[in-house]
Amino acid sequence: MKNIKKHIIPVLFILFSVFIFHKSAHAAGALKKVKYNYLLHLPDDYGKDPNKKWPVIFYLHGRHASGKNLESLERYGLPYYLDKGKKVDFIVVSPQCPWNKNWASEDWFNPVYDEVAAKLKVDDSRVYLIGMSMGGFGTWALANRMPDRFAAISPMCGGADVKWANQLSKVPTWVFHGTADRSIPISRSEVIVKALEKLKAEIKFTRLKNMGHDISKQFDNNELYSWLLEHSLKKMPFWQEPLPFIKTIAAFKVTANPPLKSAGYAFAN
């Protein structure tokens, strides 16, 4: 019995130390939580079936729509088409990034998602992320930071660090970029697409021939929304989930994604 105690106490101490270290490391690398203002669009049939849960799209705008005026989000992109009457079978959340920030500056996603999920019938396994220009960069960045959060993503005329390829390979992705884009060259998309193809990731790449930086018409592309709906996260039943202390050890072994530096961005709209 004494020998058992001698072994148990060191093991418990190690587990406790790992847990504390993980918590400290996570806190040190965590981004400040903030709640951005956002536009909210509900499908026409929302609420008719009180038990139905709905897929959610988070739309990330480009640089020119930053600020405090939510109406500026409706100048182009998905909010523009929704305002003009486009029908999509998604809850659409369009947050607004403040000036002097980018989509990776702070943890805005979790506070906004938590608020939306608390109020609406959200299908947690079908959360999607799309964005253009600065929003394209942000789409890549958030998927890299939270690859298990999104069922699929669609970054448009953006770019990503090839060092993120292993993380991003976990997320089905459809990339759009204009071949004549002078603001953000198509090579910014090509390099990460090539890295993901090497990893056999689920990746689609649409080169928009002779198109420049403004490719916002793609948000009126019904094929995109059909493709998104083909993907959902596989949720394990709670009884198959690892115990909390095992999750801690597993998380400790994973290299954390450092916050993005603004120098890694090259934004236009």
mmCIF file of N, CA and C in Angstrom, residues 58-123:
data_model
loop_
_atom_site.group_PDB
_atom_site.id
_atom_site.type_symbol
_atom_site.label_atom_id
_atom_site.label_comp_id
_atom_site.label_asym_id
_atom_site.label_seq_id
_atom_site.Cartn_x
_atom_site.Cartn_y
_atom_site.Cartn_z
ATOM 1 N N PHE A 58 -20.372 33.137 -40.881
ATOM 2 C CA PHE A 58 -19.731 34.377 -40.433
ATOM 3 C C PHE A 58 -19.051 34.997 -41.647
ATOM 4 N N TYR A 59 -19.479 36.210 -41.985
ATOM 5 C CA TYR A 59 -18.933 36.929 -43.133
ATOM 6 C C TYR A 59 -17.971 38.010 -42.644
ATOM 7 N N LEU A 60 -16.747 38.026 -43.190
ATOM 8 C CA LEU A 60 -15.734 39.004 -42.800
ATOM 9 C C LEU A 60 -15.491 39.993 -43.936
ATOM 10 N N HIS A 61 -15.731 41.258 -43.673
ATOM 11 C CA HIS A 61 -15.612 42.301 -44.693
ATOM 12 C C HIS A 61 -14.148 42.695 -44.927
ATOM 13 N N GLY A 62 -13.949 43.550 -45.930
ATOM 14 C CA GLY A 62 -12.636 44.099 -46.239
ATOM 15 C C GLY A 62 -12.361 45.377 -45.468
ATOM 16 N N ARG A 63 -11.164 45.924 -45.667
ATOM 17 C CA ARG A 63 -10.697 47.071 -44.880
ATOM 18 C C ARG A 63 -11.632 48.268 -44.949
ATOM 19 N N HIS A 64 -12.189 48.583 -46.122
ATOM 20 C CA HIS A 64 -12.963 49.813 -46.287
ATOM 21 C C HIS A 64 -14.272 49.821 -45.502
ATOM 22 N N ALA A 65 -14.720 48.678 -45.041
ATOM 23 C CA ALA A 65 -15.966 48.632 -44.266
ATOM 24 C C ALA A 65 -15.707 48.661 -42.763
ATOM 25 N N SER A 66 -14.444 48.823 -42.366
ATOM 26 C CA SER A 66 -14.122 48.904 -40.941
ATOM 27 C C SER A 66 -14.684 50.176 -40.331
ATOM 28 N N GLY A 67 -14.787 50.191 -39.018
ATOM 29 C CA GLY A 67 -15.254 51.395 -38.327
ATOM 30 C C GLY A 67 -16.392 51.130 -37.373
ATOM 31 N N LYS A 68 -17.333 52.090 -37.312
ATOM 32 C CA LYS A 68 -18.460 51.990 -36.385
ATOM 33 C C LYS A 68 -19.821 52.081 -37.075
ATOM 34 N N ASN A 69 -19.795 52.270 -38.378
ATOM 35 C CA ASN A 69 -21.046 52.417 -39.121
ATOM 36 C C ASN A 69 -21.421 51.083 -39.763
ATOM 37 N N LEU A 70 -22.376 50.373 -39.166
ATOM 38 C CA LEU A 70 -22.749 49.052 -39.674
ATOM 39 C C LEU A 70 -23.317 49.111 -41.091
ATOM 40 N N GLU A 71 -23.897 50.238 -41.466
ATOM 41 C CA GLU A 71 -24.477 50.348 -42.809
ATOM 42 C C GLU A 71 -23.408 50.220 -43.897
ATOM 43 N N SER A 72 -22.150 50.538 -43.562
ATOM 44 C CA SER A 72 -21.088 50.444 -44.557
ATOM 45 C C SER A 72 -20.835 49.004 -44.986
ATOM 46 N N LEU A 73 -21.277 48.029 -44.182
ATOM 47 C CA LEU A 73 -21.101 46.623 -44.536
ATOM 48 C C LEU A 73 -21.969 46.232 -45.723
ATOM 49 N N GLU A 74 -23.036 47.010 -45.964
ATOM 50 C CA GLU A 74 -23.971 46.664 -47.033
ATOM 51 C C GLU A 74 -23.581 47.272 -48.379
ATOM 52 N N ARG A 75 -22.390 47.835 -48.448
ATOM 53 C CA ARG A 75 -21.943 48.419 -49.713
ATOM 54 C C ARG A 75 -21.515 47.364 -50.722
ATOM 55 N N TYR A 76 -21.079 46.228 -50.240
ATOM 56 C CA TYR A 76 -20.634 45.139 -51.128
ATOM 57 C C TYR A 76 -20.637 43.836 -50.339
ATOM 58 N N GLY A 77 -20.306 42.751 -51.031
ATOM 59 C CA GLY A 77 -20.193 41.464 -50.350
ATOM 60 C C GLY A 77 -21.538 40.854 -50.009
ATOM 61 N N LEU A 78 -21.524 39.864 -49.133
ATOM 62 C CA LEU A 78 -22.739 39.134 -48.793
ATOM 63 C C LEU A 78 -23.819 40.032 -48.198
ATOM 64 N N PRO A 79 -23.514 40.972 -47.271
ATOM 65 C CA PRO A 79 -24.576 41.843 -46.749
ATOM 66 C C PRO A 79 -25.260 42.662 -47.840
ATOM 67 N N TYR A 80 -24.498 43.045 -48.872
ATOM 68 C CA TYR A 80 -25.085 43.799 -49.986
ATOM 69 C C TYR A 80 -26.159 42.960 -50.677
ATOM 70 N N TYR A 81 -25.839 41.721 -50.985
ATOM 71 C CA TYR A 81 -26.795 40.868 -51.692
ATOM 72 C C TYR A 81 -27.985 40.500 -50.806
ATOM 73 N N LEU A 82 -27.740 40.304 -49.528
ATOM 74 C CA LEU A 82 -28.855 40.034 -48.613
ATOM 75 C C LEU A 82 -29.792 41.232 -48.536
ATOM 76 N N ASP A 83 -29.210 42.427 -48.517
ATOM 77 C CA ASP A 83 -30.016 43.650 -48.461
ATOM 78 C C ASP A 83 -30.845 43.815 -49.737
ATOM 79 N N LYS A 84 -30.329 43.282 -50.837
ATOM 80 C CA LYS A 84 -31.045 43.373 -52.121
ATOM 81 C C LYS A 84 -32.053 42.236 -52.307
ATOM 82 N N GLY A 85 -32.162 41.363 -51.300
ATOM 83 C CA GLY A 85 -33.187 40.328 -51.355
ATOM 84 C C GLY A 85 -32.706 38.919 -51.620
ATOM 85 N N LYS A 86 -31.396 38.702 -51.638
ATOM 86 C CA LYS A 86 -30.893 37.345 -51.866
ATOM 87 C C LYS A 86 -31.334 36.416 -50.736
ATOM 88 N N LYS A 87 -31.712 35.184 -51.090
ATOM 89 C CA LYS A 87 -32.178 34.203 -50.117
ATOM 90 C C LYS A 87 -31.084 33.157 -49.874
ATOM 91 N N VAL A 88 -30.736 32.964 -48.645
ATOM 92 C CA VAL A 88 -29.815 31.887 -48.272
ATOM 93 C C VAL A 88 -30.375 31.199 -47.038
ATOM 94 N N ASP A 89 -30.183 29.887 -46.972
ATOM 95 C CA ASP A 89 -30.721 29.112 -45.852
ATOM 96 C C ASP A 89 -29.723 29.024 -44.710
ATOM 97 N N PHE A 90 -29.237 30.173 -44.308
ATOM 98 C CA PHE A 90 -28.275 30.280 -43.216
ATOM 99 C C PHE A 90 -28.646 31.458 -42.324
ATOM 100 N N ILE A 91 -28.303 31.357 -41.062
ATOM 101 C CA ILE A 91 -28.164 32.552 -40.236
ATOM 102 C C ILE A 91 -26.853 33.188 -40.680
ATOM 103 N N VAL A 92 -26.864 34.474 -40.981
ATOM 104 C CA VAL A 92 -25.641 35.149 -41.418
ATOM 105 C C VAL A 92 -25.264 36.221 -40.397
ATOM 106 N N VAL A 93 -24.049 36.113 -39.886
ATOM 107 C CA VAL A 93 -23.516 37.075 -38.923
ATOM 108 C C VAL A 93 -22.404 37.856 -39.611
ATOM 109 N N SER A 94 -22.554 39.172 -39.688
ATOM 110 C CA SER A 94 -21.569 40.031 -40.352
ATOM 111 C C SER A 94 -21.005 41.015 -39.333
ATOM 112 N N PRO A 95 -19.935 40.649 -38.641
ATOM 113 C CA PRO A 95 -19.346 41.560 -37.652
ATOM 114 C C PRO A 95 -18.602 42.700 -38.334
ATOM 115 N N GLN A 96 -18.366 43.764 -37.578
ATOM 116 C CA GLN A 96 -17.614 44.902 -38.113
ATOM 117 C C GLN A 96 -16.322 45.071 -37.326
ATOM 118 N N CYS A 97 -15.217 45.042 -38.049
ATOM 119 C CA CYS A 97 -13.902 45.203 -37.432
ATOM 120 C C CYS A 97 -13.609 46.696 -37.220
ATOM 121 N N PRO A 98 -13.136 47.098 -36.042
ATOM 122 C CA PRO A 98 -12.798 48.511 -35.822
ATOM 123 C C PRO A 98 -11.608 48.940 -36.673
ATOM 124 N N TRP A 99 -11.485 50.241 -36.870
ATOM 125 C CA TRP A 99 -10.305 50.771 -37.543
ATOM 126 C C TRP A 99 -9.068 50.427 -36.724
ATOM 127 N N ASN A 100 -7.938 50.323 -37.383
ATOM 128 C CA ASN A 100 -6.644 50.015 -36.757
ATOM 129 C C ASN A 100 -6.594 48.614 -36.160
ATOM 130 N N LYS A 101 -7.531 47.756 -36.563
ATOM 131 C CA LYS A 101 -7.521 46.353 -36.148
ATOM 132 C C LYS A 101 -7.593 45.498 -37.406
ATOM 133 N N ASN A 102 -7.281 44.207 -37.249
ATOM 134 C CA ASN A 102 -7.601 43.245 -38.297
ATOM 135 C C ASN A 102 -8.343 42.088 -37.640
ATOM 136 N N TRP A 103 -8.740 41.119 -38.429
ATOM 137 C CA TRP A 103 -9.590 40.050 -37.907
ATOM 138 C C TRP A 103 -8.864 39.114 -36.950
ATOM 139 N N ALA A 104 -7.544 39.276 -36.833
ATOM 140 C CA ALA A 104 -6.779 38.430 -35.914
ATOM 141 C C ALA A 104 -6.212 39.213 -34.739
ATOM 142 N N SER A 105 -6.601 40.486 -34.597
ATOM 143 C CA SER A 105 -6.060 41.320 -33.529
ATOM 144 C C SER A 105 -6.578 40.917 -32.152
ATOM 145 N N GLU A 106 -7.834 40.484 -32.099
ATOM 146 C CA GLU A 106 -8.496 40.196 -30.824
ATOM 147 C C GLU A 106 -9.388 38.969 -30.972
ATOM 148 N N ASP A 107 -9.826 38.433 -29.842
ATOM 149 C CA ASP A 107 -10.786 37.325 -29.885
ATOM 150 C C ASP A 107 -12.192 37.914 -29.891
ATOM 151 N N TRP A 108 -12.672 38.223 -31.071
ATOM 152 C CA TRP A 108 -14.035 38.736 -31.241
ATOM 153 C C TRP A 108 -15.003 37.597 -31.545
ATOM 154 N N PHE A 109 -14.477 36.507 -32.142
ATOM 155 C CA PHE A 109 -15.366 35.456 -32.620
ATOM 156 C C PHE A 109 -16.140 34.792 -31.486
ATOM 157 N N ASN A 110 -15.459 34.353 -30.457
ATOM 158 C CA ASN A 110 -16.130 33.619 -29.380
ATOM 159 C C ASN A 110 -17.209 34.434 -28.673
ATOM 160 N N PRO A 111 -16.965 35.702 -28.314
ATOM 161 C CA PRO A 111 -18.039 36.484 -27.701
ATOM 162 C C PRO A 111 -19.253 36.667 -28.615
ATOM 163 N N VAL A 112 -19.005 36.918 -29.910
ATOM 164 C CA VAL A 112 -20.122 37.112 -30.838
ATOM 165 C C VAL A 112 -20.865 35.796 -31.046
ATOM 166 N N TYR A 113 -20.130 34.733 -31.244
ATOM 167 C CA TYR A 113 -20.783 33.439 -31.451
ATOM 168 C C TYR A 113 -21.605 33.045 -30.225
ATOM 169 N N ASP A 114 -21.042 33.218 -29.045
ATOM 170 C CA ASP A 114 -21.758 32.847 -27.822
ATOM 171 C C ASP A 114 -23.064 33.625 -27.688
ATOM 172 N N GLU A 115 -23.034 34.909 -28.061
ATOM 173 C CA GLU A 115 -24.242 35.722 -27.967
ATOM 174 C C GLU A 115 -25.292 35.248 -28.977
ATOM 175 N N VAL A 116 -24.867 34.979 -30.200
ATOM 176 C CA VAL A 116 -25.797 34.527 -31.240
ATOM 177 C C VAL A 116 -26.374 33.159 -30.870
ATOM 178 N N ALA A 117 -25.511 32.247 -30.410
ATOM 179 C CA ALA A 117 -25.959 30.894 -30.079
ATOM 180 C C ALA A 117 -26.903 30.883 -28.882
ATOM 181 N N ALA A 118 -26.761 31.856 -27.987
ATOM 182 C CA ALA A 118 -27.641 31.931 -26.820
ATOM 183 C C ALA A 118 -29.039 32.412 -27.197
ATOM 184 N N LYS A 119 -29.142 33.160 -28.294
ATOM 185 C CA LYS A 119 -30.419 33.753 -28.682
ATOM 186 C C LYS A 119 -31.145 32.970 -29.784
ATOM 187 N N LEU A 120 -30.380 32.279 -30.616
ATOM 188 C CA LEU A 120 -30.952 31.672 -31.813
ATOM 189 C C LEU A 120 -30.715 30.163 -31.850
ATOM 190 N N LYS A 121 -31.473 29.493 -32.727
ATOM 191 C CA LYS A 121 -31.341 28.057 -32.927
ATOM 192 C C LYS A 121 -30.186 27.796 -33.895
ATOM 193 N N VAL A 122 -29.006 27.604 -33.326
ATOM 194 C CA VAL A 122 -27.784 27.465 -34.111
ATOM 195 C C VAL A 122 -27.351 26.007 -34.156
ATOM 196 N N ASP A 123 -26.982 25.547 -35.353
ATOM 197 C CA ASP A 123 -26.414 24.216 -35.514
ATOM 198 C C ASP A 123 -24.905 24.337 -35.320
#
